[in-house]
Amino acid sequence: MTMYKKLLKVFFKENFDLKKMLGKNKKMSVGKAILIAFLLIYMIGAFVGTFGYIFFNLGDIFNQMGAIDLLLVYAFMYSTILTMMFVIFRANGYIFNYKDYELLEPLPIKPRTVLAAKLTVMLIFIYLSTFVFLAPIMFSYFYHGGFNVFSFIIFLIGFITIPLIPTIVFSFFSLLISQISSRFRKNNLINIVLLFVLFLGIMYLSFSFNSLSSVNPFLNQQDFMDSISKYYPPVKWFTEAVATKSILDLFLLLVFNIGLFAGFIYFIQGLVRKTNQRGLTKLTRKNNKKAVSKQRSIVTSIAVKEAKKFVNIPIYALNVGMGVVMLFVLAIASLFFKEDIGLFISEIGGLGFEIEAMVLIVIGFCMSMVYSTAISLSLEGKNFWILKSLPIKPQTVMHGKMLFNILLALPVALVAIVLLSYSMEITLLKTVLMMLFAISLSLLTTCFGSLINLFVPKFDWRNPTQIVKQSAGALLGMFGSWFFLIANGFLYYFITKSMSFEIAVLLVSTFNLLLAISAFMLVNKMAESLFIKFEVY
Amino acid sequence: MLKITNVSKTYNNKTKACNNISLDILPGDIYGFIGHNGAGKTTLLKSIAGIINFDEGEIKVFGHSIKENPLAAKRLIAYIPDNPDIYETLSGIQYLDFIGDVFDVRKDKRQELIDKYAEMFEIKDVLNNPISSYSHGMKQKIVIMSALIHEPKVMLLDEPFVGLDPKASYLLKEVFKELCANGSLIFFSTHVLEVAEKLCTKVAIIQQGKIVANGLTHEVIKDESLEEIFLELLKE
């Protein structure tokens, strides 16, 4: 137990060190702390205003229908899905093939203790992310359904135990994907493709499950729960335990989850050791093909370097490329499922906007998910010395990174607009204007992302996930882009009160372009003065 | 020439890593930079390469100030760090091309030099492979090749022989001599005192950020060995 605590202390320092997060320079720390505090307030506000609002209202509706316990099913599902997403990315590299294996293995510590400490840290990450989503659901449930201490305690026990089984299951998925992809020469690319297939598959299954289920959750709560529990009994144990304070269901929930997890720790040790040892004995394949040189301009060369990084870091490709893939899938699907896609798009917002505006919202939302410029400078990490020592202007480096971001999102967005316009029978003029909007948004989010990363760079990291998902740059990049999208929406809404769609889109695009130019100029100026100050040890 | 005048660098307003350092390194010099761990060697090398800022003084590379005109100065420099942290997502050839693009090395010249050094350092069979699959020594060789393909006038190296096999070390020393014969200068830090003694035309010894001995190698060591001189200076 002592060794477990000691390991946990070290792993905690590695993963949750505030000094590392805020930077070692005191002056910068205050600035960053203010920025992060502002960001947190903005995020909480945005989150409570959207997700929180939806679940508060949903709770009210469910309560009026006598089906408040359905919120517990939602809590369970959110916890499971978030765990799945975290574990698929992190298990391989966190419990299998971890980087500090060479450091830990020679030490006189039981492998089981190391594994338990590593899993604990991974679970804490999961709890932190699931809490954000479960808290509004929990509030809505107890607000509308009435507060009860015993139910609340059971809910918290559920919060801790629900992620355990998805952790077990998706750890194996994570390992399986890495094992399959390692057999190929372009293993990272295969890994990315498999992850995309898995995610899209899960999305498809969840849609299919909803449509296959003949039971309407609004009409018959019990039947709906039964239909889900048929596939996965812990859902029922959790909901029954919280709703009826059933000791038996709580017991089943605890024994099933904790028992399986303990077994997992016990039986997985051999596999952990095997995968780690295999990772140490990589052989460099020899290749008789002559290495042929290619000459490019500096900006193109930097953009190509960025592209290589993108396709070789699965977590980067999956997070930053998800919007592009969604756009692509939607655009292709619109050709074959014209009516379904039209219905889907018009139902997304439910704001009563015309179809062209809804297409723009979908396109804008997907494009704003492409935030490579907000993190690509940080992703240089220990390699940043290369760019600093080379005769390249800092602004040229930023331009290369911007070029990549634009090339990643814009061509697919333009093709998607053309295909969606064709399917939705949108006029040529409107299509061209929508393309202009896409260009303006792409430029704006790209320049804004670069600005963000210059403000909050983080070069001291061990795993790219820390940058792609958990850095201030990633959060600001993504939420900041949504902020612009919301601003665009308001602008559009007010302009269309007195003017046509065409003029509104033209004005919104002009607004974006003006902001993009300002951000671009600021990036050039700031890069020049900040690059030399970024110290990478 | 590389002219370092009264350079000082302090970390966190406390630790003085470089304290009023002045050195003149001329074309043709192979200049060894010796000091214990934490003496300030890497800080000075990084300052010359334009990787970190320094607080006081001036560094000029063939007349170009690294502070005032960094691009002109950096075009003449190749810097090789002690740890070859390079883009693991690129293949060896892609990394060399990236450096070639930055220094605007013509395609035919680039290919010729890549072929020459890949053959010399025995890594031509792995140039198409991702750098992530390379051993430490292979990565070190790629960094050295990336420095050589743009024929630098100033080569800055931080512990260049660490991780290299004996044959590669020997070849690197020969490359040093060839470059110096063509008018380049080499400034490198090392812990291997025998190498410095045999290879360097000049040496400088740094202790707690200050240069404590400096000059032609044979004048610094006189009739002793560099190791003895170094240890004596440490005692003082």
mmCIF file of N, CA, C and O in Angstrom, chain A residues 24 185 283-298 301-302 304-305 308-309 312-313 380 382-383 385-393 531-537, chain B residues 9 11 46 49-53 71 74-75 79 81 85-87 89-90 93-95 97-99 101-107 110-111 114-115 124-129 133-134 138 143:
data_model
loop_
_atom_site.group_PDB
_atom_site.id
_atom_site.type_symbol
_atom_site.label_atom_id
_atom_site.label_comp_id
_atom_site.label_asym_id
_atom_site.label_seq_id
_atom_site.Cartn_x
_atom_site.Cartn_y
_atom_site.Cartn_z
ATOM 1 N N LYS A 24 6.681 27.937 -15.733
ATOM 2 C CA LYS A 24 7.567 28.097 -14.583
ATOM 3 C C LYS A 24 7.877 29.557 -14.284
ATOM 4 O O LYS A 24 8.302 29.900 -13.208
ATOM 5 N N ARG A 185 2.995 -1.186 -42.445
ATOM 6 C CA ARG A 185 4.091 -0.238 -42.560
ATOM 7 C C ARG A 185 3.630 1.174 -42.164
ATOM 8 O O ARG A 185 4.289 1.873 -41.423
ATOM 9 N N LEU A 283 12.786 -3.404 -34.259
ATOM 10 C CA LEU A 283 13.927 -3.445 -35.175
ATOM 11 C C LEU A 283 13.730 -2.424 -36.281
ATOM 12 O O LEU A 283 12.623 -2.238 -36.772
ATOM 13 N N THR A 284 14.799 -1.732 -36.653
ATOM 14 C CA THR A 284 14.698 -0.784 -37.751
ATOM 15 C C THR A 284 14.776 -1.555 -39.060
ATOM 16 O O THR A 284 15.781 -2.217 -39.327
ATOM 17 N N ARG A 285 13.674 -1.487 -39.825
ATOM 18 C CA ARG A 285 13.665 -2.215 -41.100
ATOM 19 C C ARG A 285 14.581 -1.543 -42.096
ATOM 20 O O ARG A 285 14.577 -0.318 -42.210
ATOM 21 N N LYS A 286 15.338 -2.344 -42.823
ATOM 22 C CA LYS A 286 16.192 -1.767 -43.867
ATOM 23 C C LYS A 286 15.402 -1.724 -45.174
ATOM 24 O O LYS A 286 14.533 -2.542 -45.417
ATOM 25 N N ASN A 287 15.737 -0.760 -45.972
ATOM 26 C CA ASN A 287 14.943 -0.515 -47.170
ATOM 27 C C ASN A 287 15.905 -0.186 -48.315
ATOM 28 O O ASN A 287 16.686 0.762 -48.212
ATOM 29 N N ASN A 288 15.817 -0.973 -49.353
ATOM 30 C CA ASN A 288 16.780 -0.765 -50.447
ATOM 31 C C ASN A 288 16.396 0.371 -51.393
ATOM 32 O O ASN A 288 17.182 0.780 -52.226
ATOM 33 N N LYS A 289 15.151 0.865 -51.233
ATOM 34 C CA LYS A 289 14.688 1.927 -52.122
ATOM 35 C C LYS A 289 15.505 3.200 -51.877
ATOM 36 O O LYS A 289 15.662 3.619 -50.728
ATOM 37 N N LYS A 290 16.019 3.775 -52.963
ATOM 38 C CA LYS A 290 16.863 4.966 -52.819
ATOM 39 C C LYS A 290 16.034 6.146 -52.286
ATOM 40 O O LYS A 290 14.912 6.392 -52.736
ATOM 41 N N ALA A 291 16.601 6.851 -51.320
ATOM 42 C CA ALA A 291 15.923 8.026 -50.761
ATOM 43 C C ALA A 291 16.100 9.199 -51.714
ATOM 44 O O ALA A 291 17.221 9.630 -51.976
ATOM 45 N N VAL A 292 14.976 9.664 -52.251
ATOM 46 C CA VAL A 292 15.053 10.745 -53.245
ATOM 47 C C VAL A 292 14.577 12.057 -52.627
ATOM 48 O O VAL A 292 13.532 12.123 -51.965
ATOM 49 N N SER A 293 15.375 13.076 -52.863
ATOM 50 C CA SER A 293 15.101 14.382 -52.278
ATOM 51 C C SER A 293 14.024 15.145 -53.060
ATOM 52 O O SER A 293 13.902 14.989 -54.267
ATOM 53 N N LYS A 294 13.228 15.965 -52.334
ATOM 54 C CA LYS A 294 12.215 16.818 -52.973
ATOM 55 C C LYS A 294 12.400 18.237 -52.480
ATOM 56 O O LYS A 294 12.570 18.449 -51.274
ATOM 57 N N GLN A 295 12.331 19.190 -53.407
ATOM 58 C CA GLN A 295 12.512 20.586 -53.005
ATOM 59 C C GLN A 295 11.170 21.320 -52.956
ATOM 60 O O GLN A 295 10.343 21.172 -53.846
ATOM 61 N N ARG A 296 10.975 22.103 -51.881
ATOM 62 C CA ARG A 296 9.730 22.873 -51.730
ATOM 63 C C ARG A 296 10.054 24.256 -51.179
ATOM 64 O O ARG A 296 11.148 24.487 -50.681
ATOM 65 N N SER A 297 9.037 25.139 -51.222
ATOM 66 C CA SER A 297 9.226 26.446 -50.578
ATOM 67 C C SER A 297 9.172 26.223 -49.062
ATOM 68 O O SER A 297 8.678 25.187 -48.604
ATOM 69 N N ILE A 298 9.659 27.197 -48.293
ATOM 70 C CA ILE A 298 9.712 26.992 -46.839
ATOM 71 C C ILE A 298 8.303 26.817 -46.254
ATOM 72 O O ILE A 298 8.073 25.899 -45.456
ATOM 73 N N SER A 301 6.989 23.507 -47.101
ATOM 74 C CA SER A 301 7.742 22.497 -46.370
ATOM 75 C C SER A 301 7.236 22.389 -44.927
ATOM 76 O O SER A 301 7.094 21.283 -44.392
ATOM 77 N N ILE A 302 6.950 23.530 -44.314
ATOM 78 C CA ILE A 302 6.420 23.512 -42.938
ATOM 79 C C ILE A 302 5.017 22.895 -42.937
ATOM 80 O O ILE A 302 4.694 22.075 -42.069
ATOM 81 N N VAL A 304 3.836 20.708 -45.016
ATOM 82 C CA VAL A 304 3.982 19.257 -45.223
ATOM 83 C C VAL A 304 4.406 18.587 -43.919
ATOM 84 O O VAL A 304 3.887 17.524 -43.551
ATOM 85 N N LYS A 305 5.318 19.230 -43.219
ATOM 86 C CA LYS A 305 5.760 18.697 -41.916
ATOM 87 C C LYS A 305 4.552 18.577 -40.974
ATOM 88 O O LYS A 305 4.403 17.584 -40.269
ATOM 89 N N LYS A 308 2.396 15.631 -41.960
ATOM 90 C CA LYS A 308 2.995 14.349 -41.538
ATOM 91 C C LYS A 308 2.730 14.119 -40.056
ATOM 92 O O LYS A 308 2.464 12.999 -39.626
ATOM 93 N N LYS A 309 2.840 15.189 -39.283
ATOM 94 C CA LYS A 309 2.590 15.069 -37.844
ATOM 95 C C LYS A 309 1.129 14.672 -37.618
ATOM 96 O O LYS A 309 0.825 13.806 -36.812
ATOM 97 N N ASN A 312 0.410 11.081 -38.305
ATOM 98 C CA ASN A 312 1.196 10.136 -37.520
ATOM 99 C C ASN A 312 0.875 10.167 -36.035
ATOM 100 O O ASN A 312 1.432 9.385 -35.274
ATOM 101 N N ILE A 313 0.017 11.090 -35.617
ATOM 102 C CA ILE A 313 -0.380 11.117 -34.204
ATOM 103 C C ILE A 313 -1.892 10.885 -34.151
ATOM 104 O O ILE A 313 -2.683 11.799 -34.389
ATOM 105 N N GLU A 380 5.192 21.233 -31.087
ATOM 106 C CA GLU A 380 6.629 21.195 -31.416
ATOM 107 C C GLU A 380 7.396 20.619 -30.223
ATOM 108 O O GLU A 380 8.403 19.944 -30.390
ATOM 109 N N LYS A 382 9.672 19.330 -27.565
ATOM 110 C CA LYS A 382 11.137 19.311 -27.470
ATOM 111 C C LYS A 382 11.810 19.581 -28.806
ATOM 112 O O LYS A 382 13.019 19.780 -28.863
ATOM 113 N N ASN A 383 11.029 19.522 -29.882
ATOM 114 C CA ASN A 383 11.602 19.790 -31.212
ATOM 115 C C ASN A 383 11.674 21.279 -31.533
ATOM 116 O O ASN A 383 12.156 21.659 -32.592
ATOM 117 N N TRP A 385 13.514 23.527 -30.632
ATOM 118 C CA TRP A 385 14.869 24.052 -30.853
ATOM 119 C C TRP A 385 15.189 24.103 -32.355
ATOM 120 O O TRP A 385 15.943 24.987 -32.795
ATOM 121 N N ILE A 386 14.587 23.177 -33.111
ATOM 122 C CA ILE A 386 14.903 23.112 -34.548
ATOM 123 C C ILE A 386 14.460 24.414 -35.216
ATOM 124 O O ILE A 386 15.255 25.084 -35.891
ATOM 125 N N LEU A 387 13.200 24.777 -35.000
ATOM 126 C CA LEU A 387 12.681 25.993 -35.641
ATOM 127 C C LEU A 387 13.394 27.243 -35.138
ATOM 128 O O LEU A 387 13.597 28.197 -35.890
ATOM 129 N N LYS A 388 13.773 27.215 -33.846
ATOM 130 C CA LYS A 388 14.438 28.398 -33.292
ATOM 131 C C LYS A 388 15.854 28.569 -33.822
ATOM 132 O O LYS A 388 16.346 29.684 -33.938
ATOM 133 N N SER A 389 16.492 27.443 -34.131
ATOM 134 C CA SER A 389 17.892 27.550 -34.576
ATOM 135 C C SER A 389 17.997 27.782 -36.086
ATOM 136 O O SER A 389 19.060 28.156 -36.580
ATOM 137 N N LEU A 390 16.909 27.566 -36.812
ATOM 138 C CA LEU A 390 16.983 27.692 -38.273
ATOM 139 C C LEU A 390 16.723 29.132 -38.739
ATOM 140 O O LEU A 390 16.028 29.886 -38.057
ATOM 141 N N PRO A 391 17.257 29.471 -39.896
ATOM 142 C CA PRO A 391 17.022 30.826 -40.397
ATOM 143 C C PRO A 391 15.622 30.977 -41.020
ATOM 144 O O PRO A 391 15.479 31.146 -42.230
ATOM 145 N N ILE A 392 14.610 30.878 -40.181
ATOM 146 C CA ILE A 392 13.225 31.062 -40.649
ATOM 147 C C ILE A 392 12.602 32.145 -39.783
ATOM 148 O O ILE A 392 12.738 32.105 -38.549
ATOM 149 N N LYS A 393 11.891 33.056 -40.420
ATOM 150 C CA LYS A 393 11.192 34.080 -39.643
ATOM 151 C C LYS A 393 10.087 33.402 -38.845
ATOM 152 O O LYS A 393 9.376 32.540 -39.392
ATOM 153 N N PHE A 531 8.816 34.443 -30.078
ATOM 154 C CA PHE A 531 9.531 33.185 -30.344
ATOM 155 C C PHE A 531 10.783 33.023 -29.491
ATOM 156 O O PHE A 531 11.009 31.984 -28.896
ATOM 157 N N ILE A 532 11.609 34.043 -29.465
ATOM 158 C CA ILE A 532 12.882 33.932 -28.739
ATOM 159 C C ILE A 532 12.650 33.810 -27.239
ATOM 160 O O ILE A 532 13.470 33.255 -26.515
ATOM 161 N N LYS A 533 11.492 34.301 -26.781
ATOM 162 C CA LYS A 533 11.213 34.235 -25.335
ATOM 163 C C LYS A 533 10.722 32.854 -24.891
ATOM 164 O O LYS A 533 10.758 32.536 -23.712
ATOM 165 N N PHE A 534 10.220 32.065 -25.842
ATOM 166 C CA PHE A 534 9.766 30.718 -25.483
ATOM 167 C C PHE A 534 10.996 29.861 -25.193
ATOM 168 O O PHE A 534 11.755 29.547 -26.104
ATOM 169 N N GLU A 535 11.169 29.501 -23.951
ATOM 170 C CA GLU A 535 12.351 28.709 -23.614
ATOM 171 C C GLU A 535 11.965 27.248 -23.438
ATOM 172 O O GLU A 535 11.074 26.913 -22.670
ATOM 173 N N VAL A 536 12.644 26.411 -24.206
ATOM 174 C CA VAL A 536 12.386 24.974 -24.134
ATOM 175 C C VAL A 536 13.631 24.334 -23.563
ATOM 176 O O VAL A 536 14.719 24.517 -24.096
ATOM 177 N N TYR A 537 13.470 23.623 -22.464
ATOM 178 C CA TYR A 537 14.652 23.049 -21.806
ATOM 179 C C TYR A 537 14.890 21.619 -22.244
ATOM 180 O O TYR A 537 13.972 20.907 -22.526
ATOM 181 N N LYS B 9 24.266 35.521 -19.091
ATOM 182 C CA LYS B 9 22.892 34.989 -19.121
ATOM 183 C C LYS B 9 22.533 34.491 -17.722
ATOM 184 O O LYS B 9 23.272 33.717 -17.119
ATOM 185 N N TYR B 11 19.433 32.796 -15.259
ATOM 186 C CA TYR B 11 18.130 32.126 -15.227
ATOM 187 C C TYR B 11 17.376 32.538 -13.977
ATOM 188 O O TYR B 11 17.936 32.490 -12.873
ATOM 189 N N LYS B 46 23.543 27.482 -27.035
ATOM 190 C CA LYS B 46 22.169 27.824 -27.434
ATOM 191 C C LYS B 46 22.026 29.322 -27.686
ATOM 192 O O LYS B 46 21.246 29.736 -28.541
ATOM 193 N N ALA B 49 23.400 29.977 -31.091
ATOM 194 C CA ALA B 49 22.499 29.465 -32.137
ATOM 195 C C ALA B 49 21.196 30.250 -32.232
ATOM 196 O O ALA B 49 20.395 30.009 -33.141
ATOM 197 N N GLY B 50 20.970 31.169 -31.312
ATOM 198 C CA GLY B 50 19.733 31.972 -31.350
ATOM 199 C C GLY B 50 18.545 31.235 -30.782
ATOM 200 O O GLY B 50 17.401 31.606 -31.042
ATOM 201 N N ILE B 51 18.803 30.200 -29.991
ATOM 202 C CA ILE B 51 17.698 29.438 -29.409
ATOM 203 C C ILE B 51 17.206 30.105 -28.132
ATOM 204 O O ILE B 51 16.020 30.122 -27.852
ATOM 205 N N ILE B 52 18.152 30.641 -27.356
ATOM 206 C CA ILE B 52 17.731 31.379 -26.158
ATOM 207 C C ILE B 52 18.322 32.791 -26.191
ATOM 208 O O ILE B 52 19.362 33.025 -26.825
ATOM 209 N N ASN B 53 17.639 33.653 -25.491
ATOM 210 C CA ASN B 53 18.101 35.039 -25.401
ATOM 211 C C ASN B 53 19.190 35.152 -24.338
ATOM 212 O O ASN B 53 19.192 34.382 -23.389
ATOM 213 N N LEU B 71 18.465 36.129 -38.849
ATOM 214 C CA LEU B 71 18.351 35.266 -40.039
ATOM 215 C C LEU B 71 19.679 35.168 -40.781
ATOM 216 O O LEU B 71 20.097 34.074 -41.183
ATOM 217 N N LYS B 74 21.994 33.018 -38.678
ATOM 218 C CA LYS B 74 21.612 31.597 -38.650
ATOM 219 C C LYS B 74 21.852 30.895 -39.983
ATOM 220 O O LYS B 74 22.026 29.675 -40.012
ATOM 221 N N ARG B 75 21.832 31.653 -41.074
ATOM 222 C CA ARG B 75 22.090 31.031 -42.385
ATOM 223 C C ARG B 75 23.501 30.444 -42.448
ATOM 224 O O ARG B 75 23.787 29.588 -43.274
ATOM 225 N N TYR B 79 23.566 23.923 -35.875
ATOM 226 C CA TYR B 79 23.624 23.597 -34.447
ATOM 227 C C TYR B 79 23.204 22.149 -34.238
ATOM 228 O O TYR B 79 22.186 21.705 -34.762
ATOM 229 N N PRO B 81 22.361 19.611 -31.138
ATOM 230 C CA PRO B 81 22.197 19.550 -29.676
ATOM 231 C C PRO B 81 22.737 18.251 -29.087
ATOM 232 O O PRO B 81 23.074 17.322 -29.828
ATOM 233 N N ASP B 85 16.627 15.354 -30.409
ATOM 234 C CA ASP B 85 15.153 15.414 -30.422
ATOM 235 C C ASP B 85 14.711 16.021 -31.741
ATOM 236 O O ASP B 85 14.680 17.238 -31.903
ATOM 237 N N ILE B 86 14.396 15.163 -32.698
ATOM 238 C CA ILE B 86 13.953 15.673 -34.005
ATOM 239 C C ILE B 86 12.581 15.113 -34.352
ATOM 240 O O ILE B 86 12.067 14.265 -33.637
ATOM 241 N N TYR B 87 12.026 15.599 -35.467
ATOM 242 C CA TYR B 87 10.648 15.239 -35.811
ATOM 243 C C TYR B 87 10.512 13.738 -36.090
ATOM 244 O O TYR B 87 10.849 13.267 -37.166
ATOM 245 N N THR B 89 7.919 12.070 -36.602
ATOM 246 C CA THR B 89 6.858 11.702 -37.550
ATOM 247 C C THR B 89 7.339 11.784 -39.006
ATOM 248 O O THR B 89 6.637 11.345 -39.911
ATOM 249 N N LEU B 90 8.528 12.351 -39.188
ATOM 250 C CA LEU B 90 9.076 12.412 -40.552
ATOM 251 C C LEU B 90 10.018 11.237 -40.769
ATOM 252 O O LEU B 90 10.528 10.652 -39.817
ATOM 253 N N ILE B 93 14.772 11.077 -44.781
ATOM 254 C CA ILE B 93 14.915 11.898 -46.001
ATOM 255 C C ILE B 93 14.002 13.130 -45.929
ATOM 256 O O ILE B 93 14.381 14.219 -46.383
ATOM 257 N N GLN B 94 12.828 12.959 -45.337
ATOM 258 C CA GLN B 94 11.918 14.108 -45.222
ATOM 259 C C GLN B 94 12.502 15.180 -44.290
ATOM 260 O O GLN B 94 12.366 16.374 -44.547
ATOM 261 N N TYR B 95 13.166 14.739 -43.235
ATOM 262 C CA TYR B 95 13.780 15.712 -42.325
ATOM 263 C C TYR B 95 14.926 16.452 -43.036
ATOM 264 O O TYR B 95 15.035 17.673 -42.947
ATOM 265 N N ASP B 97 15.213 16.920 -46.181
ATOM 266 C CA ASP B 97 14.598 17.817 -47.176
ATOM 267 C C ASP B 97 14.080 19.095 -46.521
ATOM 268 O O ASP B 97 14.193 20.187 -47.090
ATOM 269 N N PHE B 98 13.507 18.933 -45.335
ATOM 270 C CA PHE B 98 12.990 20.110 -44.616
ATOM 271 C C PHE B 98 14.138 21.102 -44.346
ATOM 272 O O PHE B 98 14.009 22.304 -44.623
ATOM 273 N N ILE B 99 15.232 20.572 -43.852
ATOM 274 C CA ILE B 99 16.391 21.438 -43.553
ATOM 275 C C ILE B 99 16.935 22.020 -44.871
ATOM 276 O O ILE B 99 17.266 23.206 -44.956
ATOM 277 N N ASP B 101 15.270 22.641 -47.571
ATOM 278 C CA ASP B 101 14.338 23.692 -48.029
ATOM 279 C C ASP B 101 14.586 25.003 -47.283
ATOM 280 O O ASP B 101 14.567 26.077 -47.874
ATOM 281 N N VAL B 102 14.801 24.874 -45.971
ATOM 282 C CA VAL B 102 15.015 26.085 -45.165
ATOM 283 C C VAL B 102 16.285 26.808 -45.610
ATOM 284 O O VAL B 102 16.302 28.033 -45.715
ATOM 285 N N PHE B 103 17.334 26.043 -45.890
ATOM 286 C CA PHE B 103 18.602 26.663 -46.293
ATOM 287 C C PHE B 103 18.699 26.843 -47.811
ATOM 288 O O PHE B 103 19.739 27.244 -48.320
ATOM 289 N N ASP B 104 17.594 26.514 -48.480
ATOM 290 C CA ASP B 104 17.510 26.689 -49.927
ATOM 291 C C ASP B 104 18.672 26.000 -50.664
ATOM 292 O O ASP B 104 19.317 26.585 -51.540
ATOM 293 N N VAL B 105 18.921 24.772 -50.279
ATOM 294 C CA VAL B 105 19.980 23.994 -50.936
ATOM 295 C C VAL B 105 19.404 23.432 -52.241
ATOM 296 O O VAL B 105 18.330 22.809 -52.217
ATOM 297 N N ARG B 106 20.096 23.657 -53.344
ATOM 298 C CA ARG B 106 19.598 23.184 -54.644
ATOM 299 C C ARG B 106 19.394 21.669 -54.624
ATOM 300 O O ARG B 106 20.140 20.943 -53.966
ATOM 301 N N LYS B 107 18.380 21.215 -55.390
ATOM 302 C CA LYS B 107 17.997 19.802 -55.327
ATOM 303 C C LYS B 107 19.157 18.856 -55.685
ATOM 304 O O LYS B 107 19.401 17.875 -54.977
ATOM 305 N N ARG B 110 21.804 18.958 -53.003
ATOM 306 C CA ARG B 110 21.264 18.316 -51.811
ATOM 307 C C ARG B 110 21.353 16.793 -51.936
ATOM 308 O O ARG B 110 21.825 16.096 -51.044
ATOM 309 N N GLN B 111 20.899 16.307 -53.095
ATOM 310 C CA GLN B 111 20.913 14.859 -53.315
ATOM 311 C C GLN B 111 22.342 14.311 -53.257
ATOM 312 O O GLN B 111 22.603 13.265 -52.670
ATOM 313 N N ILE B 114 23.464 14.337 -49.618
ATOM 314 C CA ILE B 114 22.747 13.301 -48.847
ATOM 315 C C ILE B 114 23.335 11.930 -49.173
ATOM 316 O O ILE B 114 23.626 11.127 -48.277
ATOM 317 N N ASP B 115 23.531 11.671 -50.461
ATOM 318 C CA ASP B 115 24.099 10.372 -50.873
ATOM 319 C C ASP B 115 25.480 10.170 -50.241
ATOM 320 O O ASP B 115 25.790 9.108 -49.708
ATOM 321 N N LYS B 124 22.038 4.835 -45.348
ATOM 322 C CA LYS B 124 21.246 5.034 -46.573
ATOM 323 C C LYS B 124 20.062 4.051 -46.674
ATOM 324 O O LYS B 124 19.061 4.382 -47.292
ATOM 325 N N ASP B 125 20.172 2.903 -46.009
ATOM 326 C CA ASP B 125 19.088 1.917 -46.072
ATOM 327 C C ASP B 125 17.887 2.283 -45.206
ATOM 328 O O ASP B 125 16.834 1.649 -45.298
ATOM 329 N N VAL B 126 18.048 3.256 -44.331
ATOM 330 C CA VAL B 126 16.923 3.577 -43.429
ATOM 331 C C VAL B 126 16.385 4.992 -43.659
ATOM 332 O O VAL B 126 15.492 5.433 -42.940
ATOM 333 N N LEU B 127 16.898 5.675 -44.673
ATOM 334 C CA LEU B 127 16.472 7.071 -44.883
ATOM 335 C C LEU B 127 14.979 7.207 -45.184
ATOM 336 O O LEU B 127 14.382 8.238 -44.894
ATOM 337 N N ASN B 128 14.386 6.169 -45.766
ATOM 338 C CA ASN B 128 12.944 6.234 -46.069
ATOM 339 C C ASN B 128 12.074 5.848 -44.869
ATOM 340 O O ASN B 128 10.855 5.934 -44.939
ATOM 341 N N ASN B 129 12.722 5.372 -43.811
ATOM 342 C CA ASN B 129 11.946 4.948 -42.623
ATOM 343 C C ASN B 129 11.648 6.139 -41.709
ATOM 344 O O ASN B 129 12.409 7.112 -41.693
ATOM 345 N N SER B 133 11.575 5.177 -35.713
ATOM 346 C CA SER B 133 12.093 3.804 -35.666
ATOM 347 C C SER B 133 13.619 3.775 -35.528
ATOM 348 O O SER B 133 14.207 2.702 -35.473
ATOM 349 N N TYR B 134 14.260 4.927 -35.465
ATOM 350 C CA TYR B 134 15.727 4.977 -35.406
ATOM 351 C C TYR B 134 16.241 4.779 -33.974
ATOM 352 O O TYR B 134 15.578 5.150 -33.014
ATOM 353 N N MET B 138 21.441 6.574 -34.712
ATOM 354 C CA MET B 138 20.935 6.917 -36.061
ATOM 355 C C MET B 138 20.382 8.332 -36.091
ATOM 356 O O MET B 138 20.592 9.077 -37.046
ATOM 357 N N VAL B 143 20.936 14.151 -37.569
ATOM 358 C CA VAL B 143 21.129 15.559 -37.187
ATOM 359 C C VAL B 143 22.461 16.060 -37.755
ATOM 360 O O VAL B 143 22.536 17.181 -38.283
#
